[in-house]
Short mmCIF file of N, CA and C in Angstrom, two decimals:
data_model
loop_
_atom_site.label_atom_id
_atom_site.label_comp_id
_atom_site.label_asym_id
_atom_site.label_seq_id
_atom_site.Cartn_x
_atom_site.Cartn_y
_atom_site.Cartn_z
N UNK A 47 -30.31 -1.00 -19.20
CA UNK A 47 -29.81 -0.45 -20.44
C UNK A 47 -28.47 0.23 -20.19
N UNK A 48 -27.55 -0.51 -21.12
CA UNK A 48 -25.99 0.32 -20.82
C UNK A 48 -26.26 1.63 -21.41
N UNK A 49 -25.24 2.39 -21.50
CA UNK A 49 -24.52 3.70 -22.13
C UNK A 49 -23.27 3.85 -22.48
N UNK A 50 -23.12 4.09 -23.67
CA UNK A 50 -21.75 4.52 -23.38
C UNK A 50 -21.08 5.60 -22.95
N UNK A 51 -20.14 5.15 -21.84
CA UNK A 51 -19.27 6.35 -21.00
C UNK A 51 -18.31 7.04 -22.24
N UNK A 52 -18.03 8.42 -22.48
CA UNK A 52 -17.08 9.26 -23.14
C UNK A 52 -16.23 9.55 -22.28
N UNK A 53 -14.55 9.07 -22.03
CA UNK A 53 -14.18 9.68 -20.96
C UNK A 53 -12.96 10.76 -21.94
N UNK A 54 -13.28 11.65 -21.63
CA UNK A 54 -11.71 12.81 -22.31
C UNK A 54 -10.46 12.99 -21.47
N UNK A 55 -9.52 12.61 -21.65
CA UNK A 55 -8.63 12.98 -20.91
C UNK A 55 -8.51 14.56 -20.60
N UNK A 56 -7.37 14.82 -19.54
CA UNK A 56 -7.09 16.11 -19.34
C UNK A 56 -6.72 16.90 -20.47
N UNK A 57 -5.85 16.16 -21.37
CA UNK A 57 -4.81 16.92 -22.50
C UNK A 57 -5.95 17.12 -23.72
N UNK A 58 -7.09 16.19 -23.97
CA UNK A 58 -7.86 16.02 -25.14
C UNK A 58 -8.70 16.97 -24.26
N UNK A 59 -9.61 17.01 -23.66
CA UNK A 59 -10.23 18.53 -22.58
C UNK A 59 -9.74 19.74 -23.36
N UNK A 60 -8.39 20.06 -22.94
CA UNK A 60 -7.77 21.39 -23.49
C UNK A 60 -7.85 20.65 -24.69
N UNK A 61 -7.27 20.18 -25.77
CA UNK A 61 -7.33 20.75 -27.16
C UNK A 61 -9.00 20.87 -27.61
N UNK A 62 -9.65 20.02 -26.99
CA UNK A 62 -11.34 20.73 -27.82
C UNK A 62 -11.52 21.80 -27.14
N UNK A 63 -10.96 22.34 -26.20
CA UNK A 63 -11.59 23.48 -25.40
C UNK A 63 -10.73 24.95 -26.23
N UNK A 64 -9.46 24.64 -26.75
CA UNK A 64 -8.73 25.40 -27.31
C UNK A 64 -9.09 25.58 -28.82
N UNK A 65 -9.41 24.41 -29.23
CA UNK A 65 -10.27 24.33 -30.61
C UNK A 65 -11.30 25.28 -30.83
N UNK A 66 -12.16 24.69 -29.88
CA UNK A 66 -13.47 25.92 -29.43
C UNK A 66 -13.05 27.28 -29.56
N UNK A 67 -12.47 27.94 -28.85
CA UNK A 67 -11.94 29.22 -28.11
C UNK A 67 -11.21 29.62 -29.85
N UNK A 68 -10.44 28.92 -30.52
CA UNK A 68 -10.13 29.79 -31.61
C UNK A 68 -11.33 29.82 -32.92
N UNK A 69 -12.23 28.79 -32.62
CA UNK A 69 -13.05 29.23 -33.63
C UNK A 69 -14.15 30.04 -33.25
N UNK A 70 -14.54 30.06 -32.19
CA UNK A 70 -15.20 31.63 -31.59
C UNK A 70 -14.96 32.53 -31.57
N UNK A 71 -13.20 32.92 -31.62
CA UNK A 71 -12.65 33.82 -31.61
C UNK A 71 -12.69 34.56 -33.02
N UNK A 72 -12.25 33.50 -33.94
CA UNK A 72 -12.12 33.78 -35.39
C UNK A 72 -13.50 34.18 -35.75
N UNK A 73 -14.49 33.53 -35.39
CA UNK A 73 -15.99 34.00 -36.31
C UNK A 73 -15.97 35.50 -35.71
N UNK A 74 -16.19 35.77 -34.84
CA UNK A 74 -16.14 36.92 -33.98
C UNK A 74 -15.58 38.32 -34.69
N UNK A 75 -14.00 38.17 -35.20
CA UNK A 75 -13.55 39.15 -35.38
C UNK A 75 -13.49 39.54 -36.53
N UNK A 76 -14.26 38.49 -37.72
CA UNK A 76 -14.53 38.88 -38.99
C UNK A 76 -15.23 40.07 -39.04
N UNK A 77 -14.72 40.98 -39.98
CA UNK A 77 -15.36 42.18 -40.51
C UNK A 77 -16.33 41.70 -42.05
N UNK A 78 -17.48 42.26 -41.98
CA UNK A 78 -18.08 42.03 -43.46
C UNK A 78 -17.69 42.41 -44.29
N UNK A 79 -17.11 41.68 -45.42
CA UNK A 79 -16.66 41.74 -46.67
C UNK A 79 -16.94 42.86 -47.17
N UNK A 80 -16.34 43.48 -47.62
CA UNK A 80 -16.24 45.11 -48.68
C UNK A 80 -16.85 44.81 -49.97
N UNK A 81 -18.20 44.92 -50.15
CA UNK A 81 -18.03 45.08 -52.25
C UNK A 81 -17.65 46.31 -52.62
N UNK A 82 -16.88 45.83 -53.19
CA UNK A 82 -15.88 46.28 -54.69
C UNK A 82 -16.59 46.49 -56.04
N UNK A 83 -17.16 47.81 -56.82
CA UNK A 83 -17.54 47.62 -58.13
C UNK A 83 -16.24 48.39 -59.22
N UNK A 84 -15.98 47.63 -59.67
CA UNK A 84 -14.44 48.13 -60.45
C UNK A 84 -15.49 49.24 -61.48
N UNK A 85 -14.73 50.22 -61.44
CA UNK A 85 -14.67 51.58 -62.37
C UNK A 85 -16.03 51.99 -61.76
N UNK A 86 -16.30 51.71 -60.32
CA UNK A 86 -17.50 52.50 -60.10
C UNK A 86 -17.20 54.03 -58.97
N UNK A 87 -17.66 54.57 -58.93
CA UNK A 87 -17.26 55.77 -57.98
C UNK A 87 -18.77 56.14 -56.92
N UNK A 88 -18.99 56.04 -55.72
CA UNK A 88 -20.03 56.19 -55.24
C UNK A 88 -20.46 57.53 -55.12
N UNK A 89 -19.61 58.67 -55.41
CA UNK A 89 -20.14 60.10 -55.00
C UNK A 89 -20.63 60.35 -56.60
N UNK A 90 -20.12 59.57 -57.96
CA UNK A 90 -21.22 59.97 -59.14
C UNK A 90 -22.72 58.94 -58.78
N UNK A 91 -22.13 57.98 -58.02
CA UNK A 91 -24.02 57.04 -57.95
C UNK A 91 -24.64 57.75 -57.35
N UNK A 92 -23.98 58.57 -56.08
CA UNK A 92 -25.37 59.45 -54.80
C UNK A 92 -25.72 60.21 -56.06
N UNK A 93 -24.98 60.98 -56.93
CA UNK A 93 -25.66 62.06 -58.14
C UNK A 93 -26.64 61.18 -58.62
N UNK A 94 -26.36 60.15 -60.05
CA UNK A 94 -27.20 59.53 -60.49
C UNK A 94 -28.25 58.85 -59.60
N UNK A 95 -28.65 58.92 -58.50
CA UNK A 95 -29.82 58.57 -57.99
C UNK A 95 -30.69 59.41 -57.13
N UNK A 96 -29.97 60.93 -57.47
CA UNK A 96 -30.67 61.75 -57.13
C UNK A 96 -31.47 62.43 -58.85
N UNK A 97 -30.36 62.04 -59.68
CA UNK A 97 -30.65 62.86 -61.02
C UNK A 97 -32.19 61.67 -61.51
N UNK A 98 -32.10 59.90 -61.57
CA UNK A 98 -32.88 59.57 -61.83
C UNK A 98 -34.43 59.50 -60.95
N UNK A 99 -34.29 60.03 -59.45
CA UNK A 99 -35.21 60.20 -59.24
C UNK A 99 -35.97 58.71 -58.18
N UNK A 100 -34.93 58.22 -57.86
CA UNK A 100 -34.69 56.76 -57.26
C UNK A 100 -35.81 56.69 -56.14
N UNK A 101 -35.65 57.42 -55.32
CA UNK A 101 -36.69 58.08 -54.03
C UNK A 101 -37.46 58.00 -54.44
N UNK A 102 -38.50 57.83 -55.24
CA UNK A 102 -40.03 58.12 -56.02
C UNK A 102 -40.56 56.68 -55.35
N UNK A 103 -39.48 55.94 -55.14
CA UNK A 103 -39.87 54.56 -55.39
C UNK A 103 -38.84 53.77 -54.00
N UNK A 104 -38.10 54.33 -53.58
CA UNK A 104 -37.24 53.46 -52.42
C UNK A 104 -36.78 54.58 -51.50
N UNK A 105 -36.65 53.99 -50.25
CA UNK A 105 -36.03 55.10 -49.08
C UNK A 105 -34.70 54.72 -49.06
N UNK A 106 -33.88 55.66 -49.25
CA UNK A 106 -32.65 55.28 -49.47
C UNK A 106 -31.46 56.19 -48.82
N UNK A 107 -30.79 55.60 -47.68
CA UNK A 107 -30.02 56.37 -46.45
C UNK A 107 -29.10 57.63 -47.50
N UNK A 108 -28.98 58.48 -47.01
CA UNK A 108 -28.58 59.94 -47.71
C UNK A 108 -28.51 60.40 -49.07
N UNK A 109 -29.69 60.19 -49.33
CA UNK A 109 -30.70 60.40 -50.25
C UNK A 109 -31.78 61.50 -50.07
N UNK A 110 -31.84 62.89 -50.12
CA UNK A 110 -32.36 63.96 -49.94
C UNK A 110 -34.00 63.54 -50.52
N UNK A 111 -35.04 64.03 -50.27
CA UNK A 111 -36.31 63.23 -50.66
C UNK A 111 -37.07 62.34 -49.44
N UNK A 112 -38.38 62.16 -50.09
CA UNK A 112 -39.02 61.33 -49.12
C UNK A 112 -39.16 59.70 -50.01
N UNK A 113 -38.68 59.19 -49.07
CA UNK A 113 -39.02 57.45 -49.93
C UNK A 113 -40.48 57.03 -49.65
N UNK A 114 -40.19 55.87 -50.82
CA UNK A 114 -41.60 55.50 -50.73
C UNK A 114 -41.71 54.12 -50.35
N UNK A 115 -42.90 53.69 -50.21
CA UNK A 115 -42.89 52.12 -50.16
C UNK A 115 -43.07 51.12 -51.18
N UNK A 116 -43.20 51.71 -52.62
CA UNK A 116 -43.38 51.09 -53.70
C UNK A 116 -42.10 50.07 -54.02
N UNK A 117 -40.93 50.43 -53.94
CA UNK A 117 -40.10 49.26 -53.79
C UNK A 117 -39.30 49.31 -52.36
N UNK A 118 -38.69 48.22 -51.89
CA UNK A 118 -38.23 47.72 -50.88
C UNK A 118 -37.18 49.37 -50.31
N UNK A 119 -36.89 49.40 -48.82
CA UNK A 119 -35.96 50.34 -48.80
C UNK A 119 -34.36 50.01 -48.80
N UNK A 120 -33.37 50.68 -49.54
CA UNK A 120 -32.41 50.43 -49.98
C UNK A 120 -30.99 50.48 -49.06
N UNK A 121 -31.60 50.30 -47.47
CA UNK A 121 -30.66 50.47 -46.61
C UNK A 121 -30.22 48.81 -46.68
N UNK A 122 -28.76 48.92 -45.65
CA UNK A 122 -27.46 47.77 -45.92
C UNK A 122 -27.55 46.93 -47.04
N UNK A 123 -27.56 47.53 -48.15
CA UNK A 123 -27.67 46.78 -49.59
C UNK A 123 -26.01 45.90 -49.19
N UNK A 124 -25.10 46.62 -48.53
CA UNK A 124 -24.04 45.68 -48.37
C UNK A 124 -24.30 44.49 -47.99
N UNK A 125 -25.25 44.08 -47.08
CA UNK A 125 -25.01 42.61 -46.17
C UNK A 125 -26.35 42.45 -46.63
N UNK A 126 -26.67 42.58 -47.75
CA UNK A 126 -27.71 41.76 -48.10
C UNK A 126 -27.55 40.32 -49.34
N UNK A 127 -28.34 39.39 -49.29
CA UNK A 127 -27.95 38.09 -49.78
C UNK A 127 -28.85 38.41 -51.09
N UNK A 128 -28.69 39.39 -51.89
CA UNK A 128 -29.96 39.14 -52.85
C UNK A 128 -30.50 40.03 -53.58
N UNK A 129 -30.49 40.25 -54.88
CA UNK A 129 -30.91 41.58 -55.36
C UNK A 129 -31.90 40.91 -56.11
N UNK A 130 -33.07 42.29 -55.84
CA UNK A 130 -34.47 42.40 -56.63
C UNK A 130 -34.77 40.70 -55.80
N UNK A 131 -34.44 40.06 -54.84
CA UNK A 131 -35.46 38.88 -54.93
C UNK A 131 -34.62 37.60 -55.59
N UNK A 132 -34.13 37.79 -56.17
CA UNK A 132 -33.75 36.77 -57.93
C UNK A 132 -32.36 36.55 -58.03
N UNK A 133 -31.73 37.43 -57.86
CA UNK A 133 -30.01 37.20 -58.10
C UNK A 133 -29.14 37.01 -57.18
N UNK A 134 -27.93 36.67 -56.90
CA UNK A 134 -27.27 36.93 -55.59
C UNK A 134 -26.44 38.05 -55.35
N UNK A 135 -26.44 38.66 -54.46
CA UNK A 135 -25.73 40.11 -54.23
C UNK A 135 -24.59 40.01 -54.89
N UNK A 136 -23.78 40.31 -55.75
CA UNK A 136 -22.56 40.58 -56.16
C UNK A 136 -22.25 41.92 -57.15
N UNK A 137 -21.24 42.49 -57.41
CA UNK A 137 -21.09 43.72 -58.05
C UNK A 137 -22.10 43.64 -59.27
N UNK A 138 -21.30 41.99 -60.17
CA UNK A 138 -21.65 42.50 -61.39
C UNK A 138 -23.34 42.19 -61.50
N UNK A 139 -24.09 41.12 -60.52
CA UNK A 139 -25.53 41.02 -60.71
C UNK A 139 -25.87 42.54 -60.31
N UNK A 140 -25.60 43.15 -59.33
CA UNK A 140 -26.63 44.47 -59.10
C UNK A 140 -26.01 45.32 -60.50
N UNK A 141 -25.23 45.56 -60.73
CA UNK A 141 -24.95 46.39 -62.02
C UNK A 141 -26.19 45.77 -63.17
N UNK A 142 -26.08 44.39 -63.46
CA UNK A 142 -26.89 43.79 -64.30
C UNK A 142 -28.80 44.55 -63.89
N UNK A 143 -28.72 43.90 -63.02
CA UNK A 143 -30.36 44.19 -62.42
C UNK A 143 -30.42 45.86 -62.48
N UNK A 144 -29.57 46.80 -62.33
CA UNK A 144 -30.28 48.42 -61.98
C UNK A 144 -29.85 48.80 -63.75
N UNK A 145 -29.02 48.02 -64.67
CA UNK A 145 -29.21 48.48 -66.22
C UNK A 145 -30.72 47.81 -66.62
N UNK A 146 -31.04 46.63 -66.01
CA UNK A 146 -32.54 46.62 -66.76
C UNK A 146 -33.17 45.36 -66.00
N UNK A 147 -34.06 45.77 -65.10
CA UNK A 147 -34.33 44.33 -63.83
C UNK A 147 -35.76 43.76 -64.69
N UNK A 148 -36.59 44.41 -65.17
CA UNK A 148 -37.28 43.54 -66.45
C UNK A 148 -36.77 42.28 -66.96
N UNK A 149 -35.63 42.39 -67.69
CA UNK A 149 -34.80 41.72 -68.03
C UNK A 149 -34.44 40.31 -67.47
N UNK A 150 -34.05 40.86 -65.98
CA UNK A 150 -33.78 39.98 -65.08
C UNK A 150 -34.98 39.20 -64.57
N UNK A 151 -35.96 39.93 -64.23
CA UNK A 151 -37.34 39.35 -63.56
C UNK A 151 -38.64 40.11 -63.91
N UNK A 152 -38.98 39.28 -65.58
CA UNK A 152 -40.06 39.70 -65.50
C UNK A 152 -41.51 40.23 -64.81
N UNK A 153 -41.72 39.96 -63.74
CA UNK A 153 -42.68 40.30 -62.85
C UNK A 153 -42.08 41.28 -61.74
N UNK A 154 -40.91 41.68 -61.93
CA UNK A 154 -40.76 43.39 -60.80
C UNK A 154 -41.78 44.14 -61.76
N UNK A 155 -42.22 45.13 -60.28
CA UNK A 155 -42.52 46.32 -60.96
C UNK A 155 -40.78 47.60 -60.91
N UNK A 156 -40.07 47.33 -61.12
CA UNK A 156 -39.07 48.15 -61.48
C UNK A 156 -39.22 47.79 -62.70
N UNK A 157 -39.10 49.25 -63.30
CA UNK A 157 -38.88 49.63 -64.32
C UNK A 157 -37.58 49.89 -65.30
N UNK A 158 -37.34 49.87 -66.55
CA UNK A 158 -36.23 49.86 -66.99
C UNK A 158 -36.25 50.92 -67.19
N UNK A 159 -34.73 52.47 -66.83
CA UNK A 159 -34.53 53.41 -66.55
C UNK A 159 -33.64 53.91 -67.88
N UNK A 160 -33.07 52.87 -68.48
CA UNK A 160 -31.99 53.22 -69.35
C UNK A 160 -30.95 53.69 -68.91
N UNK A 161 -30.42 52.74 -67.37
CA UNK A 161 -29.31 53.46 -66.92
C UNK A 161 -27.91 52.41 -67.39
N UNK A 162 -27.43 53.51 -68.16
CA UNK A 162 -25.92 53.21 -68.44
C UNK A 162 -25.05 52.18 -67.88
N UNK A 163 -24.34 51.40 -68.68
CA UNK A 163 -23.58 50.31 -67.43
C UNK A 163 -22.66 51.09 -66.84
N UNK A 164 -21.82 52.19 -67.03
CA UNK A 164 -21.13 53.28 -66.04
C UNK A 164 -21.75 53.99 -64.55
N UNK A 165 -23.07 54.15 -65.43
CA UNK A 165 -24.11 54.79 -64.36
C UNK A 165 -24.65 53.60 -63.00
N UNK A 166 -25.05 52.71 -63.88
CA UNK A 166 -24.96 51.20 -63.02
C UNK A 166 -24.11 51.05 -61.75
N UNK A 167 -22.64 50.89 -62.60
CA UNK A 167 -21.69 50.87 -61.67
C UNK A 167 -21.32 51.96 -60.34
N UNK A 168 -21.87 53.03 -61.02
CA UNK A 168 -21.65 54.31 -60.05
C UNK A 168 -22.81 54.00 -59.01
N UNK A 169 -23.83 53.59 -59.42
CA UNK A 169 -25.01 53.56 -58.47
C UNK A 169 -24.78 52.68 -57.51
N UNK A 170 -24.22 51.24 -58.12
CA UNK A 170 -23.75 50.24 -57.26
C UNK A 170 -22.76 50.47 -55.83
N UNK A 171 -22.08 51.21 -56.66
CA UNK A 171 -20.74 51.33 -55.65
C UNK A 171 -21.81 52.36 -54.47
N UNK A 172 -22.21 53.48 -54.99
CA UNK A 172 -23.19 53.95 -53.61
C UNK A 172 -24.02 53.13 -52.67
N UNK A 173 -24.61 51.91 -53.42
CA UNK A 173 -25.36 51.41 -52.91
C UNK A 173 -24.51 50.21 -51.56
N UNK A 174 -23.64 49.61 -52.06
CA UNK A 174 -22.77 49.00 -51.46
C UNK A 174 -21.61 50.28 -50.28
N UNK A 175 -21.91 51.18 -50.16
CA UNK A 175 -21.59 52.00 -48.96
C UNK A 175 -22.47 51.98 -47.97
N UNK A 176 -23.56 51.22 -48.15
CA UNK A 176 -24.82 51.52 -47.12
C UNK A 176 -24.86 50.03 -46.49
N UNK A 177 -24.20 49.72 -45.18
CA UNK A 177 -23.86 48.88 -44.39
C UNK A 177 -24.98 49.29 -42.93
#
C-alpha cells in the first residue's frame, strides 16, 4: 500500500510555522470584549439591586447580603453566552429580560419586578462589571 509523501520545502516550513506563531499570538492577546449599556451607570445598578432586594434570590459579587440558590449566581455575567437560559448575552437582551423575564420565558421562576427600562439599564451596566 502506497502513501502519499508531503514534502514542505524549507521556505513553505517557515511560512506555516510563521502563520502558526501569529495566530497563537493573536488569539492569546485578545482581551474580552467590554459590554457597553448606553445611558446605563453601574454605581445607580449596585443601588437598584440593593434597593430591589436582588440577593433574596442570587449571590451576587459586591452585593452586601447573603445570596441564595433560588436563581443562578450572578458572578462574570460579562463572559457569559446567555441570559436567563433563552437569550444571548447582549446589552439590549439583558435590559429586556431584568424589565420583565416572564415575558421572555414563560417558565423562569423570576419574577416580574417592575423594573424601569433606566433601572434595567443601570442594573445591566453593574452586572456587566462582574468579569
Amino acid at each position: 500500500m502506497c502513501r502519499p509523501v508531503f514534502i514542505l520545502s524549507h521556505a513553505a516550513m517557515r511560512h506555516w510555522c510563521l502563520l502558526f506563531l501569529i495566530f497563537a499570538v493573536t488569539g492569546c492577546s485578545e482581551k474580552p470584549q467590554t459590554m457597553q449599556v448606553a445611558g446605563g451607570d453601574a454605581a445607580r445598578g449596585k443601588a437598584s439591586i440593593q434597593r430591589y432586594g436582588c440577593v433574596a434570590c442570587h449571590t451576587i459579587p459586591g452585593i452586601a447580603g447573603h445570596g441564595s440558590n433560588v436563581g443562578p449566581p450572578l458572578t462574570k455575567m460579562a463572559l457569559r453566552a446567555y441570559v436567563g437560559g433563552v437569550l444571548p448575552n447582549t446589552p439590549e437582551d439583558l435590559v429586556r429580560w431584568l424589565q420583565n423575564p416572564p415575558e421572555v420565558d414563560p417558565r423562569t421562576a423570576m419574577p416580574n419586578l417592575g423594573v424601569s427600562e433606566a433601572e434595567a439599564k443601570d442594573i445591566a451596566a453593574y452586572l456587566y462589571t462582574l468579569k
